[in-house]
């Protein structure tokens, strides 16, 4: 599940919240555990789930012969799975 870091705007404490994965974000109580402040700002600092910019990650093209001499090309783009 994706983990997001949020920083409390009052005391600056950084805390992690698990969002998404079918749950509404409203179900997660976004509240600073240190001071109880409910104003948290998103911190984007770490790669949570997906590696991007991999070396050697190129689109893979696989050709197939389909039907009457036609060639179908299937292009698989690297990246997060759909
Ligand atoms: Zn706080």
PDB file of N, CA and C and ligand atoms in Angstrom:
ATOM      1  N   UNK A   1       0.843  -1.189   0.000  1.00  0.00           N
ATOM      2  CA  UNK A   1       0.000   0.000   0.000  1.00  0.00           C
ATOM      3  C   UNK A   1       0.881   1.244   0.000  1.00  0.00           C
ATOM      4  N   UNK A   2       0.430   2.256  -0.647  1.00  0.00           N
ATOM      5  CA  UNK A   2       1.245   3.464  -0.696  1.00  0.00           C
ATOM      6  C   UNK A   2       1.288   4.167   0.650  1.00  0.00           C
ATOM      7  N   UNK A   3       2.458   4.566   1.017  1.00  0.00           N
ATOM      8  CA  UNK A   3       2.641   5.277   2.277  1.00  0.00           C
ATOM      9  C   UNK A   3       3.051   6.704   1.948  1.00  0.00           C
ATOM     10  N   UNK A   4       2.330   7.627   2.507  1.00  0.00           N
ATOM     11  CA  UNK A   4       2.636   9.022   2.272  1.00  0.00           C
ATOM     12  C   UNK A   4       3.105   9.655   3.574  1.00  0.00           C
ATOM     13  N   UNK A   5       4.024  10.557   3.403  1.00  0.00           N
ATOM     14  CA  UNK A   5       4.517  11.274   4.562  1.00  0.00           C
ATOM     15  C   UNK A   5       3.885  12.657   4.613  1.00  0.00           C
ATOM     16  N   UNK A   6       3.478  13.004   5.775  1.00  0.00           N
ATOM     17  CA  UNK A   6       2.899  14.324   5.971  1.00  0.00           C
ATOM     18  C   UNK A   6       3.626  15.019   7.116  1.00  0.00           C
ATOM     19  N   UNK A   7       3.755  16.310   6.938  1.00  0.00           N
ATOM     20  CA  UNK A   7       4.448  17.100   7.930  1.00  0.00           C
ATOM     21  C   UNK A   7       3.462  18.028   8.617  1.00  0.00           C
ATOM     22  N   UNK A   8       3.496  18.004   9.909  1.00  0.00           N
ATOM     23  CA  UNK A   8       2.623  18.881  10.674  1.00  0.00           C
ATOM     24  C   UNK A   8       3.107  20.317  10.529  1.00  0.00           C
ATOM     25  N   UNK A   9       2.179  21.193  10.217  1.00  0.00           N
ATOM     26  CA  UNK A   9       2.586  22.577  10.006  1.00  0.00           C
ATOM     27  C   UNK A   9       2.805  23.294  11.327  1.00  0.00           C
ATOM     28  N   UNK A  10       2.350  22.702  12.390  1.00  0.00           N
ATOM     29  CA  UNK A  10       2.522  23.367  13.678  1.00  0.00           C
ATOM     30  C   UNK A  10       3.837  22.995  14.339  1.00  0.00           C
ATOM     31  N   UNK A  11       4.054  21.705  14.486  1.00  0.00           N
ATOM     32  CA  UNK A  11       5.239  21.297  15.236  1.00  0.00           C
ATOM     33  C   UNK A  11       6.314  20.715  14.322  1.00  0.00           C
ATOM     34  N   UNK A  12       5.975  20.522  13.043  1.00  0.00           N
ATOM     35  CA  UNK A  12       6.988  20.057  12.110  1.00  0.00           C
ATOM     36  C   UNK A  12       7.250  18.571  12.170  1.00  0.00           C
ATOM     37  N   UNK A  13       6.463  17.860  12.921  1.00  0.00           N
ATOM     38  CA  UNK A  13       6.653  16.425  13.034  1.00  0.00           C
ATOM     39  C   UNK A  13       6.219  15.741  11.731  1.00  0.00           C
ATOM     40  N   UNK A  14       7.035  14.811  11.271  1.00  0.00           N
ATOM     41  CA  UNK A  14       6.714  14.096  10.042  1.00  0.00           C
ATOM     42  C   UNK A  14       6.172  12.724  10.401  1.00  0.00           C
ATOM     43  N   UNK A  15       5.007  12.413   9.846  1.00  0.00           N
ATOM     44  CA  UNK A  15       4.369  11.147  10.146  1.00  0.00           C
ATOM     45  C   UNK A  15       3.917  10.475   8.868  1.00  0.00           C
ATOM     46  N   UNK A  16       3.756   9.193   8.967  1.00  0.00           N
ATOM     47  CA  UNK A  16       3.383   8.415   7.796  1.00  0.00           C
ATOM     48  C   UNK A  16       1.922   7.998   7.880  1.00  0.00           C
ATOM     49  N   UNK A  17       1.271   8.088   6.729  1.00  0.00           N
ATOM     50  CA  UNK A  17      -0.113   7.639   6.654  1.00  0.00           C
ATOM     51  C   UNK A  17      -0.248   6.743   5.437  1.00  0.00           C
ATOM     52  N   UNK A  18      -1.013   5.721   5.589  1.00  0.00           N
ATOM     53  CA  UNK A  18      -1.281   4.822   4.477  1.00  0.00           C
ATOM     54  C   UNK A  18      -2.595   5.228   3.843  1.00  0.00           C
ATOM     55  N   UNK A  19      -2.505   5.617   2.583  1.00  0.00           N
ATOM     56  CA  UNK A  19      -3.694   6.078   1.896  1.00  0.00           C
ATOM     57  C   UNK A  19      -3.962   5.185   0.700  1.00  0.00           C
ATOM     58  N   UNK A  20      -5.148   5.348   0.188  1.00  0.00           N
ATOM     59  CA  UNK A  20      -5.487   4.623  -1.023  1.00  0.00           C
ATOM     60  C   UNK A  20      -5.800   3.170  -0.766  1.00  0.00           C
ATOM     61  N   UNK A  21      -5.563   2.342  -1.765  1.00  0.00           N
ATOM     62  CA  UNK A  21      -5.850   0.915  -1.697  1.00  0.00           C
ATOM     63  C   UNK A  21      -7.316   0.668  -1.397  1.00  0.00           C
ATOM     64  N   UNK A  22      -8.174   1.438  -2.067  1.00  0.00           N
ATOM     65  CA  UNK A  22      -9.594   1.202  -1.953  1.00  0.00           C
ATOM     66  C   UNK A  22     -10.261   1.971  -0.832  1.00  0.00           C
ATOM     67  N   UNK A  23      -9.472   2.433   0.099  1.00  0.00           N
ATOM     68  CA  UNK A  23     -10.072   3.192   1.186  1.00  0.00           C
ATOM     69  C   UNK A  23     -10.173   4.658   0.803  1.00  0.00           C
ATOM     70  N   UNK A  24     -11.216   5.275   1.218  1.00  0.00           N
ATOM     71  CA  UNK A  24     -11.290   6.714   1.065  1.00  0.00           C
ATOM     72  C   UNK A  24     -10.281   7.339   2.014  1.00  0.00           C
ATOM     73  N   UNK A  25      -9.679   8.393   1.501  1.00  0.00           N
ATOM     74  CA  UNK A  25      -8.681   9.052   2.339  1.00  0.00           C
ATOM     75  C   UNK A  25      -9.337   9.663   3.569  1.00  0.00           C
ATOM     76  N   UNK A  26     -10.634   9.827   3.493  1.00  0.00           N
ATOM     77  CA  UNK A  26     -11.317  10.420   4.635  1.00  0.00           C
ATOM     78  C   UNK A  26     -11.363   9.455   5.816  1.00  0.00           C
ATOM     79  N   UNK A  27     -11.184   8.185   5.502  1.00  0.00           N
ATOM     80  CA  UNK A  27     -11.236   7.227   6.594  1.00  0.00           C
ATOM     81  C   UNK A  27      -9.970   7.264   7.441  1.00  0.00           C
ATOM     82  N   UNK A  28      -8.938   7.797   6.835  1.00  0.00           N
ATOM     83  CA  UNK A  28      -7.695   7.917   7.578  1.00  0.00           C
ATOM     84  C   UNK A  28      -7.730   9.210   8.371  1.00  0.00           C
ATOM     85  N   UNK A  29      -7.479   9.074   9.619  1.00  0.00           N
ATOM     86  CA  UNK A  29      -7.521  10.258  10.459  1.00  0.00           C
ATOM     87  C   UNK A  29      -6.222  11.015  10.321  1.00  0.00           C
ATOM     88  N   UNK A  30      -6.314  12.124   9.629  1.00  0.00           N
ATOM     89  CA  UNK A  30      -5.132  12.920   9.374  1.00  0.00           C
ATOM     90  C   UNK A  30      -4.933  13.893  10.522  1.00  0.00           C
ATOM     91  N   UNK A  31      -4.216  13.440  11.475  1.00  0.00           N
ATOM     92  CA  UNK A  31      -4.018  14.271  12.654  1.00  0.00           C
ATOM     93  C   UNK A  31      -2.620  14.025  13.203  1.00  0.00           C
ATOM     94  N   UNK A  32      -2.006  15.096  13.583  1.00  0.00           N
ATOM     95  CA  UNK A  32      -0.664  14.977  14.145  1.00  0.00           C
ATOM     96  C   UNK A  32      -0.725  14.252  15.479  1.00  0.00           C
ATOM     97  N   UNK A  33       0.115  13.231  15.593  1.00  0.00           N
ATOM     98  CA  UNK A  33       0.102  12.462  16.835  1.00  0.00           C
ATOM     99  C   UNK A  33       0.809  13.207  17.962  1.00  0.00           C
ATOM    100  N   UNK A  34       1.582  14.184  17.569  1.00  0.00           N
ATOM    101  CA  UNK A  34       2.351  14.891  18.580  1.00  0.00           C
ATOM    102  C   UNK A  34       1.548  16.008  19.231  1.00  0.00           C
ATOM    103  N   UNK A  35       0.911  16.823  18.375  1.00  0.00           N
ATOM    104  CA  UNK A  35       0.223  17.982  18.932  1.00  0.00           C
ATOM    105  C   UNK A  35      -1.264  17.975  18.639  1.00  0.00           C
ATOM    106  N   UNK A  36      -1.729  17.053  17.821  1.00  0.00           N
ATOM    107  CA  UNK A  36      -3.150  16.971  17.550  1.00  0.00           C
ATOM    108  C   UNK A  36      -3.624  17.902  16.456  1.00  0.00           C
ATOM    109  N   UNK A  37      -2.713  18.628  15.864  1.00  0.00           N
ATOM    110  CA  UNK A  37      -3.076  19.538  14.786  1.00  0.00           C
ATOM    111  C   UNK A  37      -3.540  18.737  13.570  1.00  0.00           C
ATOM    112  N   UNK A  38      -4.566  19.204  12.926  1.00  0.00           N
ATOM    113  CA  UNK A  38      -5.107  18.479  11.783  1.00  0.00           C
ATOM    114  C   UNK A  38      -4.650  19.065  10.463  1.00  0.00           C
ATOM    115  N   UNK A  39      -3.774  20.027  10.512  1.00  0.00           N
ATOM    116  CA  UNK A  39      -3.255  20.624   9.290  1.00  0.00           C
ATOM    117  C   UNK A  39      -1.896  20.014   8.979  1.00  0.00           C
ATOM    118  N   UNK A  40      -1.926  19.102   8.020  1.00  0.00           N
ATOM    119  CA  UNK A  40      -0.695  18.428   7.632  1.00  0.00           C
ATOM    120  C   UNK A  40      -0.447  18.685   6.163  1.00  0.00           C
ATOM    121  N   UNK A  41       0.785  18.835   5.831  1.00  0.00           N
ATOM    122  CA  UNK A  41       1.106  19.031   4.426  1.00  0.00           C
ATOM    123  C   UNK A  41       1.908  17.847   3.913  1.00  0.00           C
ATOM    124  N   UNK A  42       1.652  17.545   2.664  1.00  0.00           N
ATOM    125  CA  UNK A  42       2.245  16.370   2.041  1.00  0.00           C
ATOM    126  C   UNK A  42       3.742  16.559   1.860  1.00  0.00           C
ATOM    127  N   UNK A  43       4.458  15.520   2.171  1.00  0.00           N
ATOM    128  CA  UNK A  43       5.894  15.520   1.957  1.00  0.00           C
ATOM    129  C   UNK A  43       6.220  14.428   0.962  1.00  0.00           C
ATOM    130  N   UNK A  44       6.821  14.831  -0.120  1.00  0.00           N
ATOM    131  CA  UNK A  44       7.218  13.840  -1.129  1.00  0.00           C
ATOM    132  C   UNK A  44       8.715  13.656  -1.024  1.00  0.00           C
ATOM    133  N   UNK A  45       9.107  12.577  -0.439  1.00  0.00           N
ATOM    134  CA  UNK A  45      10.529  12.419  -0.162  1.00  0.00           C
ATOM    135  C   UNK A  45      11.063  11.062  -0.584  1.00  0.00           C
ATOM    136  N   UNK A  46      10.219  10.098  -0.621  1.00  0.00           N
ATOM    137  CA  UNK A  46      10.740   8.767  -0.906  1.00  0.00           C
ATOM    138  C   UNK A  46       9.929   8.120  -2.019  1.00  0.00           C
ATOM    139  N   UNK A  47      10.538   7.170  -2.638  1.00  0.00           N
ATOM    140  CA  UNK A  47       9.835   6.424  -3.658  1.00  0.00           C
ATOM    141  C   UNK A  47       9.053   5.318  -2.981  1.00  0.00           C
ATOM    142  N   UNK A  48       7.754   5.389  -3.124  1.00  0.00           N
ATOM    143  CA  UNK A  48       6.928   4.451  -2.384  1.00  0.00           C
ATOM    144  C   UNK A  48       6.792   3.109  -3.047  1.00  0.00           C
ATOM    145  N   UNK A  49       6.390   3.129  -4.307  1.00  0.00           N
ATOM    146  CA  UNK A  49       5.988   1.856  -4.878  1.00  0.00           C
ATOM    147  C   UNK A  49       6.658   1.547  -6.202  1.00  0.00           C
ATOM    148  N   UNK A  50       7.047   2.610  -6.915  1.00  0.00           N
ATOM    149  CA  UNK A  50       7.456   2.347  -8.284  1.00  0.00           C
ATOM    150  C   UNK A  50       8.869   2.860  -8.536  1.00  0.00           C
ATOM    151  N   UNK A  51       9.620   2.037  -9.145  1.00  0.00           N
ATOM    152  CA  UNK A  51      10.935   2.496  -9.566  1.00  0.00           C
ATOM    153  C   UNK A  51      10.808   3.122 -10.945  1.00  0.00           C
ATOM    154  N   UNK A  52      11.235   4.331 -11.039  1.00  0.00           N
ATOM    155  CA  UNK A  52      11.221   4.995 -12.334  1.00  0.00           C
ATOM    156  C   UNK A  52      12.644   5.342 -12.718  1.00  0.00           C
ATOM    157  N   UNK A  53      12.832   5.519 -13.988  1.00  0.00           N
ATOM    158  CA  UNK A  53      14.152   5.879 -14.463  1.00  0.00           C
ATOM    159  C   UNK A  53      15.139   4.730 -14.381  1.00  0.00           C
ATOM    160  N   UNK A  54      14.634   3.526 -14.469  1.00  0.00           N
ATOM    161  CA  UNK A  54      15.532   2.389 -14.465  1.00  0.00           C
ATOM    162  C   UNK A  54      16.428   2.405 -15.691  1.00  0.00           C
ATOM    163  N   UNK A  55      17.617   1.985 -15.483  1.00  0.00           N
ATOM    164  CA  UNK A  55      18.489   1.881 -16.628  1.00  0.00           C
ATOM    165  C   UNK A  55      18.110   0.646 -17.436  1.00  0.00           C
ATOM    166  N   UNK A  56      18.138   0.846 -18.730  1.00  0.00           N
ATOM    167  CA  UNK A  56      17.843  -0.274 -19.605  1.00  0.00           C
ATOM    168  C   UNK A  56      16.372  -0.560 -19.759  1.00  0.00           C
ATOM    169  N   UNK A  57      15.547   0.306 -19.220  1.00  0.00           N
ATOM    170  CA  UNK A  57      14.117   0.098 -19.383  1.00  0.00           C
ATOM    171  C   UNK A  57      13.665   0.736 -20.682  1.00  0.00           C
ATOM    172  N   UNK A  58      13.489  -0.069 -21.646  1.00  0.00           N
ATOM    173  CA  UNK A  58      13.075   0.422 -22.950  1.00  0.00           C
ATOM    174  C   UNK A  58      11.778  -0.267 -23.349  1.00  0.00           C
ATOM    175  N   UNK A  59      11.049   0.401 -24.214  1.00  0.00           N
ATOM    176  CA  UNK A  59       9.843  -0.272 -24.709  1.00  0.00           C
ATOM    177  C   UNK A  59      10.195  -1.554 -25.434  1.00  0.00           C
ATOM    178  N   UNK A  60       9.471  -2.579 -25.109  1.00  0.00           N
ATOM    179  CA  UNK A  60       9.699  -3.858 -25.752  1.00  0.00           C
ATOM    180  C   UNK A  60       8.639  -4.071 -26.831  1.00  0.00           C
ATOM    181  N   UNK A  61       9.134  -4.260 -28.019  1.00  0.00           N
ATOM    182  CA  UNK A  61       8.235  -4.448 -29.140  1.00  0.00           C
ATOM    183  C   UNK A  61       8.321  -5.895 -29.587  1.00  0.00           C
ATOM    184  N   UNK A  62       7.202  -6.538 -29.552  1.00  0.00           N
ATOM    185  CA  UNK A  62       7.167  -7.915 -30.020  1.00  0.00           C
ATOM    186  C   UNK A  62       6.232  -8.001 -31.217  1.00  0.00           C
ATOM    187  N   UNK A  63       6.767  -8.494 -32.299  1.00  0.00           N
ATOM    188  CA  UNK A  63       5.967  -8.570 -33.517  1.00  0.00           C
ATOM    189  C   UNK A  63       5.364  -9.955 -33.663  1.00  0.00           C
ATOM    190  N   UNK A  64       4.164  -9.964 -34.130  1.00  0.00           N
ATOM    191  CA  UNK A  64       3.506 -11.235 -34.363  1.00  0.00           C
ATOM    192  C   UNK A  64       2.907 -11.212 -35.759  1.00  0.00           C
ATOM    193  N   UNK A  65       2.882 -12.359 -36.330  1.00  0.00           N
ATOM    194  CA  UNK A  65       2.209 -12.468 -37.614  1.00  0.00           C
ATOM    195  C   UNK A  65       0.772 -12.883 -37.368  1.00  0.00           C
ATOM    196  N   UNK A  66      -0.116 -12.028 -37.803  1.00  0.00           N
ATOM    197  CA  UNK A  66      -1.512 -12.341 -37.539  1.00  0.00           C
ATOM    198  C   UNK A  66      -2.289 -12.276 -38.851  1.00  0.00           C
ATOM    199  N   UNK A  67      -2.988 -13.321 -39.103  1.00  0.00           N
ATOM    200  CA  UNK A  67      -3.872 -13.309 -40.248  1.00  0.00           C
ATOM    201  C   UNK A  67      -3.123 -13.351 -41.564  1.00  0.00           C
ATOM    202  N   UNK A  68      -3.608 -12.597 -42.505  1.00  0.00           N
ATOM    203  CA  UNK A  68      -3.148 -12.712 -43.884  1.00  0.00           C
ATOM    204  C   UNK A  68      -1.892 -11.898 -44.124  1.00  0.00           C
ATOM    205  N   UNK A  69      -0.819 -12.362 -43.540  1.00  0.00           N
ATOM    206  CA  UNK A  69       0.461 -11.735 -43.827  1.00  0.00           C
ATOM    207  C   UNK A  69       0.672 -10.402 -43.148  1.00  0.00           C
ATOM    208  N   UNK A  70      -0.249 -10.012 -42.330  1.00  0.00           N
ATOM    209  CA  UNK A  70      -0.055  -8.736 -41.626  1.00  0.00           C
ATOM    210  C   UNK A  70       0.793  -8.946 -40.383  1.00  0.00           C
ATOM    211  N   UNK A  71       1.450  -7.899 -39.982  1.00  0.00           N
ATOM    212  CA  UNK A  71       2.283  -7.970 -38.791  1.00  0.00           C
ATOM    213  C   UNK A  71       1.712  -7.052 -37.720  1.00  0.00           C
ATOM    214  N   UNK A  72       1.436  -7.636 -36.610  1.00  0.00           N
ATOM    215  CA  UNK A  72       0.941  -6.855 -35.491  1.00  0.00           C
ATOM    216  C   UNK A  72       2.082  -6.619 -34.517  1.00  0.00           C
ATOM    217  N   UNK A  73       2.198  -5.422 -34.078  1.00  0.00           N
ATOM    218  CA  UNK A  73       3.244  -5.080 -33.117  1.00  0.00           C
ATOM    219  C   UNK A  73       2.616  -4.772 -31.781  1.00  0.00           C
ATOM    220  N   UNK A  74       3.112  -5.419 -30.768  1.00  0.00           N
ATOM    221  CA  UNK A  74       2.663  -5.141 -29.412  1.00  0.00           C
ATOM    222  C   UNK A  74       3.771  -4.420 -28.675  1.00  0.00           C
ATOM    223  N   UNK A  75       3.468  -3.259 -28.215  1.00  0.00           N
ATOM    224  CA  UNK A  75       4.480  -2.460 -27.532  1.00  0.00           C
ATOM    225  C   UNK A  75       4.181  -2.461 -26.043  1.00  0.00           C
ATOM    226  N   UNK A  76       5.154  -2.929 -25.304  1.00  0.00           N
ATOM    227  CA  UNK A  76       5.014  -2.904 -23.856  1.00  0.00           C
ATOM    228  C   UNK A  76       5.878  -1.777 -23.317  1.00  0.00           C
ATOM    229  N   UNK A  77       5.230  -0.794 -22.771  1.00  0.00           N
ATOM    230  CA  UNK A  77       5.970   0.321 -22.214  1.00  0.00           C
ATOM    231  C   UNK A  77       6.358   0.012 -20.778  1.00  0.00           C
ATOM    232  N   UNK A  78       7.593   0.280 -20.449  1.00  0.00           N
ATOM    233  CA  UNK A  78       7.995   0.081 -19.052  1.00  0.00           C
ATOM    234  C   UNK A  78       7.355   1.131 -18.170  1.00  0.00           C
ATOM    235  N   UNK A  79       7.178   0.778 -16.950  1.00  0.00           N
ATOM    236  CA  UNK A  79       6.586   1.734 -16.030  1.00  0.00           C
ATOM    237  C   UNK A  79       5.606   1.046 -15.105  1.00  0.00           C
ATOM    238  N   UNK A  80       4.866   1.850 -14.390  1.00  0.00           N
ATOM    239  CA  UNK A  80       3.897   1.260 -13.457  1.00  0.00           C
ATOM    240  C   UNK A  80       2.865   0.426 -14.192  1.00  0.00           C
ATOM    241  N   UNK A  81       2.525  -0.659 -13.605  1.00  0.00           N
ATOM    242  CA  UNK A  81       1.548  -1.519 -14.228  1.00  0.00           C
ATOM    243  C   UNK A  81       0.188  -0.851 -14.208  1.00  0.00           C
ATOM    244  N   UNK A  82      -0.572  -1.121 -15.215  1.00  0.00           N
ATOM    245  CA  UNK A  82      -1.853  -0.456 -15.341  1.00  0.00           C
ATOM    246  C   UNK A  82      -2.943  -1.156 -14.543  1.00  0.00           C
TER     247      UNK A  82
HETATM  248 ZN1  LIG B   1       2.063  18.564  15.292  1.00  0.00          ZN
END
